[in-house]
Short mmCIF file of C-alpha atoms in Angstrom, two decimals:
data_model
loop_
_atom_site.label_atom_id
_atom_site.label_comp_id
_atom_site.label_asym_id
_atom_site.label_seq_id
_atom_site.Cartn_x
_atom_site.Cartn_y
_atom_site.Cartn_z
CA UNK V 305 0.00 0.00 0.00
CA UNK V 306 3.03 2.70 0.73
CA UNK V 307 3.75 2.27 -3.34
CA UNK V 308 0.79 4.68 -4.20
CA UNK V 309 2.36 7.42 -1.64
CA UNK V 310 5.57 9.73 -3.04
CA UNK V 311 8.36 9.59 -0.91
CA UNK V 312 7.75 13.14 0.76
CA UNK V 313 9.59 11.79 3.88
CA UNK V 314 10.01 13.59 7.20
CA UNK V 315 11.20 17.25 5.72
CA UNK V 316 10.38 19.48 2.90
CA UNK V 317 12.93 21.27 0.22
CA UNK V 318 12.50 25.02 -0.14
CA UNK V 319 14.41 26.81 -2.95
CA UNK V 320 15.27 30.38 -2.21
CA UNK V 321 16.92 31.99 -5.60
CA UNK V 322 19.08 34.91 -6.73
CA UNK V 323 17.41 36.14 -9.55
CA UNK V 324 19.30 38.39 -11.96
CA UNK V 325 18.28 39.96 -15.72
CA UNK V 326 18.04 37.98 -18.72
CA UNK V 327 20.53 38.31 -21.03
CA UNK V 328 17.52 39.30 -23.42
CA UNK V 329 16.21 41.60 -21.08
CA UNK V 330 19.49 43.19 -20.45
CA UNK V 331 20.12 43.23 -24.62
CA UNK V 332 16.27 44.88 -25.31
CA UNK V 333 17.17 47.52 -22.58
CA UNK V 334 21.17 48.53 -22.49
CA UNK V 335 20.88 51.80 -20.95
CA UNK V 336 19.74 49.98 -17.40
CA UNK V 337 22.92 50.19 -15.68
CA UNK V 338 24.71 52.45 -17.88
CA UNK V 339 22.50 55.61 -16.39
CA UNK V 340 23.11 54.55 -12.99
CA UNK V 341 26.67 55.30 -13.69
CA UNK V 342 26.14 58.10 -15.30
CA UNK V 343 24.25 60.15 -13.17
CA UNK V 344 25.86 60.30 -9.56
CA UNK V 345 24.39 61.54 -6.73
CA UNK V 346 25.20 64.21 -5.31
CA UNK V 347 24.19 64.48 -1.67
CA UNK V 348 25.03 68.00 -0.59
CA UNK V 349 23.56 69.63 -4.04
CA UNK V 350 20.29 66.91 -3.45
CA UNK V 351 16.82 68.40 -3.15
CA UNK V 352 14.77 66.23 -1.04
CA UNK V 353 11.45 65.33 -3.32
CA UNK V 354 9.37 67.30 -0.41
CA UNK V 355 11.46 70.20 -1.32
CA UNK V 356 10.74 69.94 -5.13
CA UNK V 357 6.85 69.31 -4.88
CA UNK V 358 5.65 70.50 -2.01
CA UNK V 359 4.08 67.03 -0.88
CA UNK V 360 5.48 64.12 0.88
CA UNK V 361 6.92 61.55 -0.96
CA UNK V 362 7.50 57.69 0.38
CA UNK V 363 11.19 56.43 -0.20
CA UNK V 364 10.14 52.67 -1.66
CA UNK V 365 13.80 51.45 -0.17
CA UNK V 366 15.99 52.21 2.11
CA UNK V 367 19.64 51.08 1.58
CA UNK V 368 21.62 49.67 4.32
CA UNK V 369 25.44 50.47 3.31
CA UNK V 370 28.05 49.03 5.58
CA UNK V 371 29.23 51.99 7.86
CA UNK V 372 32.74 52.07 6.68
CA UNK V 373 33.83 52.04 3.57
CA UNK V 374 36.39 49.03 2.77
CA UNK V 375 38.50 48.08 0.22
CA UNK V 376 36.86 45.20 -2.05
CA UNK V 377 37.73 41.72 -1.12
CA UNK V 378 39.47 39.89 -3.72
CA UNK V 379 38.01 36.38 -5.10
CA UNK V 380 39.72 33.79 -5.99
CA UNK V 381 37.04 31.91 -8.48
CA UNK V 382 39.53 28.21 -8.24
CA UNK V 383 38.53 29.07 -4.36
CA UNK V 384 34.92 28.04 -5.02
CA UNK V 385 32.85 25.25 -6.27
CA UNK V 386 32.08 25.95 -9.95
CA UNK V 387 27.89 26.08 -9.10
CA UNK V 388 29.04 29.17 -6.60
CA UNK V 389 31.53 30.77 -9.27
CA UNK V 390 28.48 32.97 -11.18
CA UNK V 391 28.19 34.91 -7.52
CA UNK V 392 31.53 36.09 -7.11
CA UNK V 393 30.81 39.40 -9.67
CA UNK V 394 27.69 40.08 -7.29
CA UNK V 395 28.89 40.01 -4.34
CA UNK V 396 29.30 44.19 -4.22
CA UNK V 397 26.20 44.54 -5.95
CA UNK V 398 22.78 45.74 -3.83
CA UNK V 399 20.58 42.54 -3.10
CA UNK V 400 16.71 43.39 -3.77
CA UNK V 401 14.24 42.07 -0.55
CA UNK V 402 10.62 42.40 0.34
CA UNK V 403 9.81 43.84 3.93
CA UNK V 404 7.19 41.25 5.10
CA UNK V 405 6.96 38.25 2.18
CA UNK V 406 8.68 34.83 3.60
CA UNK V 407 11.38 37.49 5.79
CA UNK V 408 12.35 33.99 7.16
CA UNK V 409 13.73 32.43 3.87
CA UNK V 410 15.34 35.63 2.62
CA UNK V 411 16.90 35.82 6.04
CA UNK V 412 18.20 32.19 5.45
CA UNK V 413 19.56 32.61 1.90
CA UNK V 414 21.59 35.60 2.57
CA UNK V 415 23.54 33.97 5.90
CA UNK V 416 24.14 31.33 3.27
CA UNK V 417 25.39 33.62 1.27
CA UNK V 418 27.50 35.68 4.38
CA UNK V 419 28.67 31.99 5.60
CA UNK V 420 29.61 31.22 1.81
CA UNK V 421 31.74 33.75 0.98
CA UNK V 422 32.93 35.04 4.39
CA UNK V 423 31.23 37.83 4.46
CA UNK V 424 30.78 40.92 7.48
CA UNK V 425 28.36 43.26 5.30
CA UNK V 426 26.72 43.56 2.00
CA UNK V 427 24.35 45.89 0.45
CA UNK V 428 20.36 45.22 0.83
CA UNK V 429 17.41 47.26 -0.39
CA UNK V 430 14.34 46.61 1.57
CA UNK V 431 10.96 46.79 -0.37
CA UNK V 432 7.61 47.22 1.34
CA UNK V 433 6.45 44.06 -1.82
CA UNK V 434 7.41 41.93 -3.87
CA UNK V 435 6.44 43.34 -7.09
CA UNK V 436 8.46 46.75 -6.23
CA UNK V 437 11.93 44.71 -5.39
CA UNK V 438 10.79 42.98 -9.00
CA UNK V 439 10.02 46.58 -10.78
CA UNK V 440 13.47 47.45 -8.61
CA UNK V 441 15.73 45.30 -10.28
CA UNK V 442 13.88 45.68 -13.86
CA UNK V 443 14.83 49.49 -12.93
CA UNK V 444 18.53 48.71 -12.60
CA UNK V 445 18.27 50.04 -8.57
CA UNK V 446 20.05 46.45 -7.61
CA UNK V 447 21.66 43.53 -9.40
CA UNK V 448 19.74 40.46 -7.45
CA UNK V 449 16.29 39.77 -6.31
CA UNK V 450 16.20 37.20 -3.65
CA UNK V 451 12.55 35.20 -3.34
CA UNK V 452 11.09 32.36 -2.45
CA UNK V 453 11.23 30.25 -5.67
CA UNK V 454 6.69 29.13 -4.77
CA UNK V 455 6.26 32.71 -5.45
CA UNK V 456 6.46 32.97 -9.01
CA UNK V 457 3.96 31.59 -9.67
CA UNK V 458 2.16 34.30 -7.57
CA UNK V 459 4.15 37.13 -9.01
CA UNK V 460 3.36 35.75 -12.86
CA UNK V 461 -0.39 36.21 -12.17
CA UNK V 462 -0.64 39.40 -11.94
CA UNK V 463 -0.59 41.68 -15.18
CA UNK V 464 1.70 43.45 -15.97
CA UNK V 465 4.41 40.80 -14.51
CA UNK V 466 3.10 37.97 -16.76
CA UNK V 467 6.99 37.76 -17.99
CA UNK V 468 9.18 37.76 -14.54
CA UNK V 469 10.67 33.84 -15.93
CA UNK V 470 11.51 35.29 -19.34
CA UNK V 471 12.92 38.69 -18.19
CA UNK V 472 15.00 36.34 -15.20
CA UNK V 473 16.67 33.60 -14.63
CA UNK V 474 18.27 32.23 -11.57
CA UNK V 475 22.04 32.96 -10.63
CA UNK V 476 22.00 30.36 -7.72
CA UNK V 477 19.49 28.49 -5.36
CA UNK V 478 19.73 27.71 -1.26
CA UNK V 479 17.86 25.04 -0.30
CA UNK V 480 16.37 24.90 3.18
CA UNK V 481 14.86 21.61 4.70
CA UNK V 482 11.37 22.33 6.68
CA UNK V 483 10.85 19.49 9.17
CA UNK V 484 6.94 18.17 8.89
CA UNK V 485 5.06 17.31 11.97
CA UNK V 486 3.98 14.08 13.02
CA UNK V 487 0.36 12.89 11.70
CA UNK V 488 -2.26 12.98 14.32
CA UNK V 489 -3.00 9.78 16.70
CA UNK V 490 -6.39 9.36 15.24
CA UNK V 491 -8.50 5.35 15.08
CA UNK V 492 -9.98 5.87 11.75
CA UNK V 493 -11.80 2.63 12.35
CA UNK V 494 -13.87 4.36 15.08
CA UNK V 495 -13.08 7.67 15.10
CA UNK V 496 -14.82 10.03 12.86
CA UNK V 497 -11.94 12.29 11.07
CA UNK V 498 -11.25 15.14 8.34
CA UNK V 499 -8.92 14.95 5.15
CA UNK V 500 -7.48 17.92 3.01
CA UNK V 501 -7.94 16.74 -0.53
CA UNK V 502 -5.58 18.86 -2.30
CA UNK V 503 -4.24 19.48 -6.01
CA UNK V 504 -1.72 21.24 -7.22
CA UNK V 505 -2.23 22.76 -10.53
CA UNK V 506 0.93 21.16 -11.92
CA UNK V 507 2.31 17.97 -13.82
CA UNK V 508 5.33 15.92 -12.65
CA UNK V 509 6.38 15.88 -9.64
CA UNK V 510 4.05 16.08 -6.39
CA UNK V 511 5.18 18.64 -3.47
CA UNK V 512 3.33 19.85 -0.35
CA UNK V 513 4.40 22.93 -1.05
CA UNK V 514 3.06 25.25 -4.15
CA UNK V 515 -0.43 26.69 -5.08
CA UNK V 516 -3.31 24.77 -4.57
CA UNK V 517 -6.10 24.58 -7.62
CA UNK V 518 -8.44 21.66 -5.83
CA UNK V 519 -9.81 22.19 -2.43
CA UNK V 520 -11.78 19.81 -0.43
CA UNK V 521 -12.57 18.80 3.33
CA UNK V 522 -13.80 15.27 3.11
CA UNK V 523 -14.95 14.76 6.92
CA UNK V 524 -16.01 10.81 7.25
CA UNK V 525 -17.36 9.00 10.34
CA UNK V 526 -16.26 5.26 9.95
CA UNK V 527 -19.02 4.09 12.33
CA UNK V 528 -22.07 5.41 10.74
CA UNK V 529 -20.82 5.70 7.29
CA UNK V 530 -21.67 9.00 6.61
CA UNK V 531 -19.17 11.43 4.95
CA UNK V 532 -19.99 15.11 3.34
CA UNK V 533 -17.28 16.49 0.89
CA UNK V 534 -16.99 20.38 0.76
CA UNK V 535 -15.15 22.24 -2.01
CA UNK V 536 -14.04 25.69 -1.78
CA UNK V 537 -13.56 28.00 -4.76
CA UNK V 538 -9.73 28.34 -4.96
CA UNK V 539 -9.81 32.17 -4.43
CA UNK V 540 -11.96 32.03 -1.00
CA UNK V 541 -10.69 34.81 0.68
CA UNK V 542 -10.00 34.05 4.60
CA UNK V 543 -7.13 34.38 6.64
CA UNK V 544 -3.55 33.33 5.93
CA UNK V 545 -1.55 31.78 9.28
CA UNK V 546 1.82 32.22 7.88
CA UNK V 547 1.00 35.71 7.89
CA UNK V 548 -0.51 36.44 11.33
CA UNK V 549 -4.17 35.60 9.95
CA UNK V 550 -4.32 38.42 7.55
CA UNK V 551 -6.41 37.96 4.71
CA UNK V 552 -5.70 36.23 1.11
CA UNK V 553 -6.56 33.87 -1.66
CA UNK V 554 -6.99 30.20 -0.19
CA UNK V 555 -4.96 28.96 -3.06
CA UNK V 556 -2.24 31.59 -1.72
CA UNK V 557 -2.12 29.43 1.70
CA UNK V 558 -0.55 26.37 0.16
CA UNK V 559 2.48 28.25 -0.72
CA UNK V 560 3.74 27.84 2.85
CA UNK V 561 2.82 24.21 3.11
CA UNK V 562 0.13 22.35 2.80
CA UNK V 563 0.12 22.75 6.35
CA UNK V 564 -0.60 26.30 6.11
CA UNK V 565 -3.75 25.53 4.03
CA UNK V 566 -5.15 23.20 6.82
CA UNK V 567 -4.53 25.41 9.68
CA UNK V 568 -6.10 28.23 7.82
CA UNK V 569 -9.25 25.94 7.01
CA UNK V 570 -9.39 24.50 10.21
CA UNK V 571 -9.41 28.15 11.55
CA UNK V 572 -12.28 29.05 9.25
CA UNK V 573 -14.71 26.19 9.88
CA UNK V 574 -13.98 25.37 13.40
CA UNK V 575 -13.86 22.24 12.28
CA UNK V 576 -9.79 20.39 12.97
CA UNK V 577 -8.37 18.76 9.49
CA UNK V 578 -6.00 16.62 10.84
CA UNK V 579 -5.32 14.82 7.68
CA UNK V 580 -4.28 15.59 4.17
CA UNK V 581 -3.89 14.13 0.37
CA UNK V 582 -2.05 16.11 -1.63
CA UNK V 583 -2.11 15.40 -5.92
CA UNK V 584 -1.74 16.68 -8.97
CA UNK V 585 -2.87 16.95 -12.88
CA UNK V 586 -0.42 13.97 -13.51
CA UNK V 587 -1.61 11.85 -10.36
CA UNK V 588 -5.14 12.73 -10.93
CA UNK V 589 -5.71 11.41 -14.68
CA UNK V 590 -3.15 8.00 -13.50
CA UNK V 591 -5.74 7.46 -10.49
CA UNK V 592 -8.83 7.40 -12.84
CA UNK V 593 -7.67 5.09 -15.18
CA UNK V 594 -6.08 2.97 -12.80
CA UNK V 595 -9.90 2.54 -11.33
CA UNK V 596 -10.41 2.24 -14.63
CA UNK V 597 -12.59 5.31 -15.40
CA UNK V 598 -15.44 6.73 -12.88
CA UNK V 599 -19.47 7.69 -14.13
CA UNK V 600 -20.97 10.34 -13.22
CA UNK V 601 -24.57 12.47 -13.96
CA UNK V 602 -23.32 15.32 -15.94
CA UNK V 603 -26.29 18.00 -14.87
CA UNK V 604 -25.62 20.21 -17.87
CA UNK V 605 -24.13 19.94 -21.73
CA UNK V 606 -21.15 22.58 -22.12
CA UNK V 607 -18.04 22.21 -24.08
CA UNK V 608 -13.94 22.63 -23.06
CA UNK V 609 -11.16 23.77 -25.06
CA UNK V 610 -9.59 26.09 -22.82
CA UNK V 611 -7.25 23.81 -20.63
CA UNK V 612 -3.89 23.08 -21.91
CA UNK V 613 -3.13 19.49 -22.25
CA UNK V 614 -6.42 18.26 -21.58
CA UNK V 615 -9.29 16.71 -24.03
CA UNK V 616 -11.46 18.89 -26.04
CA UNK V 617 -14.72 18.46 -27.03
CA UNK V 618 -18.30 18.25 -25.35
CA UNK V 619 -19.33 16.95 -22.28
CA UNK V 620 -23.03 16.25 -23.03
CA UNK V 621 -26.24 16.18 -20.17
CA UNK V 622 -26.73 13.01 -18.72
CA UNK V 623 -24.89 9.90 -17.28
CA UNK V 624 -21.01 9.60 -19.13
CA UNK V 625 -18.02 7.49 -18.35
CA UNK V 626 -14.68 9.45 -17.78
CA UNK V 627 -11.34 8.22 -18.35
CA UNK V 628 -8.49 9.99 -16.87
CA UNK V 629 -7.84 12.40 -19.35
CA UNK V 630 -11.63 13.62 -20.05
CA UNK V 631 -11.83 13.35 -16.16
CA UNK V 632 -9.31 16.29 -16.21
CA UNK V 633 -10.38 18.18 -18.37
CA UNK V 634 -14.38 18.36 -16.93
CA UNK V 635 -12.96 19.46 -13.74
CA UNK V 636 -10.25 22.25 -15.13
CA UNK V 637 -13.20 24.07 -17.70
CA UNK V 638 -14.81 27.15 -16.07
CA UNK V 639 -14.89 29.54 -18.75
CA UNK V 640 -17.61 27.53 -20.83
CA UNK V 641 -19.36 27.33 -17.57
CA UNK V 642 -22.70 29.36 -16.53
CA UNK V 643 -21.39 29.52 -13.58
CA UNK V 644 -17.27 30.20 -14.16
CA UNK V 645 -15.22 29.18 -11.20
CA UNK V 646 -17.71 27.90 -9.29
CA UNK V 647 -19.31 25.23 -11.58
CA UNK V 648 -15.99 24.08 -11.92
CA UNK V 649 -15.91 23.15 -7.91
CA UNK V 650 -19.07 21.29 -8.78
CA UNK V 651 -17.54 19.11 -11.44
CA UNK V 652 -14.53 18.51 -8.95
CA UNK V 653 -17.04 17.25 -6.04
CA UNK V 654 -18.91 15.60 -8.82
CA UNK V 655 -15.88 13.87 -9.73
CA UNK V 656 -14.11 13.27 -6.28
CA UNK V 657 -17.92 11.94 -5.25
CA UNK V 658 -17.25 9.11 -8.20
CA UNK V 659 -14.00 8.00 -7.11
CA UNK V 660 -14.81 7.65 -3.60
CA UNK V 661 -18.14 5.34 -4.61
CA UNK V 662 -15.44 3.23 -6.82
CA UNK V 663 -13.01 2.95 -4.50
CA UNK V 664 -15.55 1.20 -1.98
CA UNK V 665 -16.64 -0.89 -4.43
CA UNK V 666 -16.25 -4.49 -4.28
CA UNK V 667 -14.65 -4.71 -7.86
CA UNK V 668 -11.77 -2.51 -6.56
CA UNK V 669 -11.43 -3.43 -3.07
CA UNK V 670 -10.79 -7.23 -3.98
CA UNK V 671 -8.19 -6.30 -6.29
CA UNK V 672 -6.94 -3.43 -4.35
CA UNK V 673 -2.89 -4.39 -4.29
CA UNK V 674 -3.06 -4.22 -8.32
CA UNK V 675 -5.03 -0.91 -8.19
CA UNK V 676 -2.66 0.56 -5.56
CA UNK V 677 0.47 -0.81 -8.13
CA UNK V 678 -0.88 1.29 -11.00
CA UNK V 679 -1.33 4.59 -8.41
CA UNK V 680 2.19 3.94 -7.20
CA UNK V 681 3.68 7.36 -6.26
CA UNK V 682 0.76 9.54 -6.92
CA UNK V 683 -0.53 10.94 -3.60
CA UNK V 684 1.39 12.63 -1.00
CA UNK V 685 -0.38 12.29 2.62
CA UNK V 686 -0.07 12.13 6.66
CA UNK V 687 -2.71 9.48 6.64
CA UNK V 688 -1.09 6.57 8.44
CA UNK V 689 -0.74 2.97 5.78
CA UNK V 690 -2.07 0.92 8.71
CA UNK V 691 -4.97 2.60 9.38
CA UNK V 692 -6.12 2.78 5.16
CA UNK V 693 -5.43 -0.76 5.27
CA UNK V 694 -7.79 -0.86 8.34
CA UNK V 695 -10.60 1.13 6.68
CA UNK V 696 -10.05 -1.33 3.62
CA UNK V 697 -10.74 -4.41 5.61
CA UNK V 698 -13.62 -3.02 7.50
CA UNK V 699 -15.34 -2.73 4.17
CA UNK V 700 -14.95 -5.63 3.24
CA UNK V 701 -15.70 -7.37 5.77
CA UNK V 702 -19.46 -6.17 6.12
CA UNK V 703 -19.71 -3.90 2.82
CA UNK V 704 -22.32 -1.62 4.05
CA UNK V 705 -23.12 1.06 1.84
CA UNK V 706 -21.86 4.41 2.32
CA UNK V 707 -23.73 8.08 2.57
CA UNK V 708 -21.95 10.85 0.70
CA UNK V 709 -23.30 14.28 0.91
CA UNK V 710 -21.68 16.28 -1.20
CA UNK V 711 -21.61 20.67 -1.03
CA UNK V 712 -20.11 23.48 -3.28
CA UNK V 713 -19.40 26.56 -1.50
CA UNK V 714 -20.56 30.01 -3.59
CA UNK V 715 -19.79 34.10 -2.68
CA UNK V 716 -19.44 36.88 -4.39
CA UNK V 717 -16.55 38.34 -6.37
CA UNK V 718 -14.98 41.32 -6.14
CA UNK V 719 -11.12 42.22 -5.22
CA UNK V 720 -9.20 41.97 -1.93
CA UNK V 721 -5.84 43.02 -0.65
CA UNK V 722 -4.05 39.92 -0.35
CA UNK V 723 -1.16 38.83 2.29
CA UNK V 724 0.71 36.69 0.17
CA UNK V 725 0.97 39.36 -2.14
CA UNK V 726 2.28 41.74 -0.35
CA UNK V 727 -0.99 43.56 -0.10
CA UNK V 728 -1.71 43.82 -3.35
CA UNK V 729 -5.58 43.72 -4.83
CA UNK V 730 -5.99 40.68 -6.54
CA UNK V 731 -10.05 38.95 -7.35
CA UNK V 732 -11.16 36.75 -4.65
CA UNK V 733 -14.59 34.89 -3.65
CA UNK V 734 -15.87 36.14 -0.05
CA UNK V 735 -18.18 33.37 0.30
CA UNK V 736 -21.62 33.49 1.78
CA UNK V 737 -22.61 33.00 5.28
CA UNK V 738 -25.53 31.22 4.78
CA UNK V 739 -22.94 28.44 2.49
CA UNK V 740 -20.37 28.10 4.84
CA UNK V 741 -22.56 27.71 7.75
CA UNK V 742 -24.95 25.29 6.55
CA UNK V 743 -21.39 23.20 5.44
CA UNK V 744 -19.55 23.19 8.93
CA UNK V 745 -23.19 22.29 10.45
CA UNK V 746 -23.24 19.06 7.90
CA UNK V 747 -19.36 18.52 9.14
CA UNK V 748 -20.53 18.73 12.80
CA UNK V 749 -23.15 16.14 12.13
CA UNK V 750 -20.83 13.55 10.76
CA UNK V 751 -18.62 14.10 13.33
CA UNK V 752 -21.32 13.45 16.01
CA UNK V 753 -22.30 10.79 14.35
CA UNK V 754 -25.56 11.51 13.13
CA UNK V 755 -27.15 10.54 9.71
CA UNK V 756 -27.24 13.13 6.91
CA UNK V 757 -30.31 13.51 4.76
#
């Protein structure tokens, strides 16, 4: 049974780059660094931009310059590893930060960096966000932007930044190894419980850590058989733990762990998630097929062609069989949809609904060591082997059917200042109180063991 689990082990990898220019960006604009050295300052003929307008002006860095000037330490590039060597011309250069975003990682990568080359003091610019250290070093004001490598993909989604990887690339990367916590002491057998049921929007690879596009609470109570899945619109706006609660995208959460996004959910519903499982577009369409296809009741006909790497066509009213890759692609489509993002959470609880009334079935659970063989390696979770393997053979041994209640949580849009953004105003769903009450009270109920209608 371990086969079907990645080997996420005890710890986690972050990757905390250097970023410097393209050569293509550098080549498109050649005057970058050229008018920095043209145009010194000079601080006694200076007019302070008060002075000049009349109004107060906000500084967007301040530069921390060692106190005494000292002559430039020479570097011996045979000294170094080669991977290191690409530093050496940087290391008098001003290193671009952010203020408030992932302080902790920053703060890691440049002792690295101190410890590395032996270094007392080197030049920082402190931002008050991430996009105005980016706009900083597109500016020519520093030489290397240091960040989090999981918050690219944050940076890329906003316009007007679409191209940070192709005006970038990385000079070097730290890694740092975040220590997981031990899963929860929890008797599935008797003991009614809540999973995470996560996906990344990414092939390859699964990690705990990165943006999540699928998210679900599946709360089941072994004893009574009852379980209700809830999905939440990626963009539910609530608050973010790794920053002190404030508020931002849900997806945003999983950027600090998958971790992150349970605390934050179990902070929202009141409900504790003790358990997550973690996939992604890869792992989902190898699952499917490996239970060779699910069927669901399609409540509408609509068509998808909008989702990369996915099947296109039409997805017609009625009762239809999915494979893996159709599977996919009916829960990525939302702009066909009548009801955008949020009819695409209904195809995903449709779906997930499907695989967990195949995966009790008798078909599956009698062969379950050649199902688990063609799943091998897609799922990342805390959920002990020994007590799946538990749940397993309590099925089977008295095969009782099994209530699932099923709910997909709707707000309105509108946009938000988001945490993991630095503040910035991005779209988010605040979702409605009437929604996410009615949910946690259907959680509750499984929990106390009472039977859903």
């Amino acid at each position: 049974i371990e086969k079907i689990f990645t080997e996420v082990g005890d710890s986690h990898t972050l990757s905390i780059n250097y970023y410097v220019l393209s050569e293509d960006y550098l080549k498109a604009h050649p005057d970058i660094y050229e008018k920095k050295e043209e145009e010194p300052v000079n601080e006694e003929e200076q007019v302070a931009p008060e002075q000049e307008t009349g109004e107060e002006t906000e500084t967007p860095a301040e530069e921390v310059v060692p106190a005494e000037e000292e002559t430039p330490k020479e570097y011996n590039p045979e000294d170094y590893p080669e991977e290191v060597r690409d530093l050496i011309p940087y290391l008098g250069e001003t290193f671009l930060v952010q203020k408030d975003i992932d302080k902790d990682n920053q703060n890691f990568a440049m002792d690295k960096l101190a410890e590395l080359f032996e270094l007392e003091s080197f030049k920082t610019a402190e931002y008050n966000t991430l996009w105005d250290a980016y706009d900083a070093l597109l500016a020519g004001e520093g030489k290397v932007l240091v960040m989090n490598s999981m918050y690219e993909e944050i940076l890329s989604d906003i316009k007007g930044y679409e191209d940070f990887s192709k005006n970038t690339k990385v000079l070097y990367t730290f890694t740092k190894i975040v220590e997981k916590p031990e899963p929860p002491a929890v008797e599935v057998k008797s003991d009614a419980f809540s999973v995470l049921i996560a996906g990344n929007d990414t092939y390859g690879g699964i990690s705990t850590y990165g943006r999540t596009d699928v998210v679900m609470i599946a709360t089941v109570n072994p004893k009574t058989k009852q379980a209700v899945l809830v999905s939440f619109p990626r963009d539910s706006y609530m608050g973010n733990p790794a920053y002190g609660y404030r508020k931002d995208k849900l997806t945003h959460m999983g950027v600090s762990g998958i971790g992150n996004t349970m605390a934050a959910l179990s902070n929202y519903t009141g409900v504790n998630i003790e358990f997550y499982a973690m996939t992604n577009f890869t792992a989902f369409v190898r699952i499917i097929d490996a239970l060779g296809g699910v069927d669901i009741y399609n409540p509408y006909t609509f068509s998808t062609n909008n989702a990369k790497n996915t099947w296109d066509g039409v997805f017609y009213e009625g009762n239809i069989h999915l494979d893996g890759t159709k599977a996919l692609a009916y829960c990525r489509e939302r702009f066909n949809l009548p009801n955008g993002d949020f009819g695409r959470a209904e195809h995903e609880n449709i779906v997930m609904r499907a695989i967990m009334n195949k995966l009790m079935s008798s078909a599956i659970l009698t062969n379950f060591n050649s199902v688990l063989n063609s799943m091998a390696g897609m799922v990342a979770t805390n959920f002990p082997t020994d007590s799946m393997f538990a749940l397993v053979k309590m099925q089977l041994n008295d095969m009782q059917p099994w209530n699932i209640v099923s709910k997909s949580l709707k707000g309105s849009t509108g946009s938000a200042s988001c945490a993991a953004a630095g503040g910035e105003m991005l779209s988010c769903v605040f979702l409605y109180d009437d929604q996410i009450n009615s949910a946690i009270d259907l959680m509750n109920k499984v929990i106390n063991g009472e039977i859903l209608e």
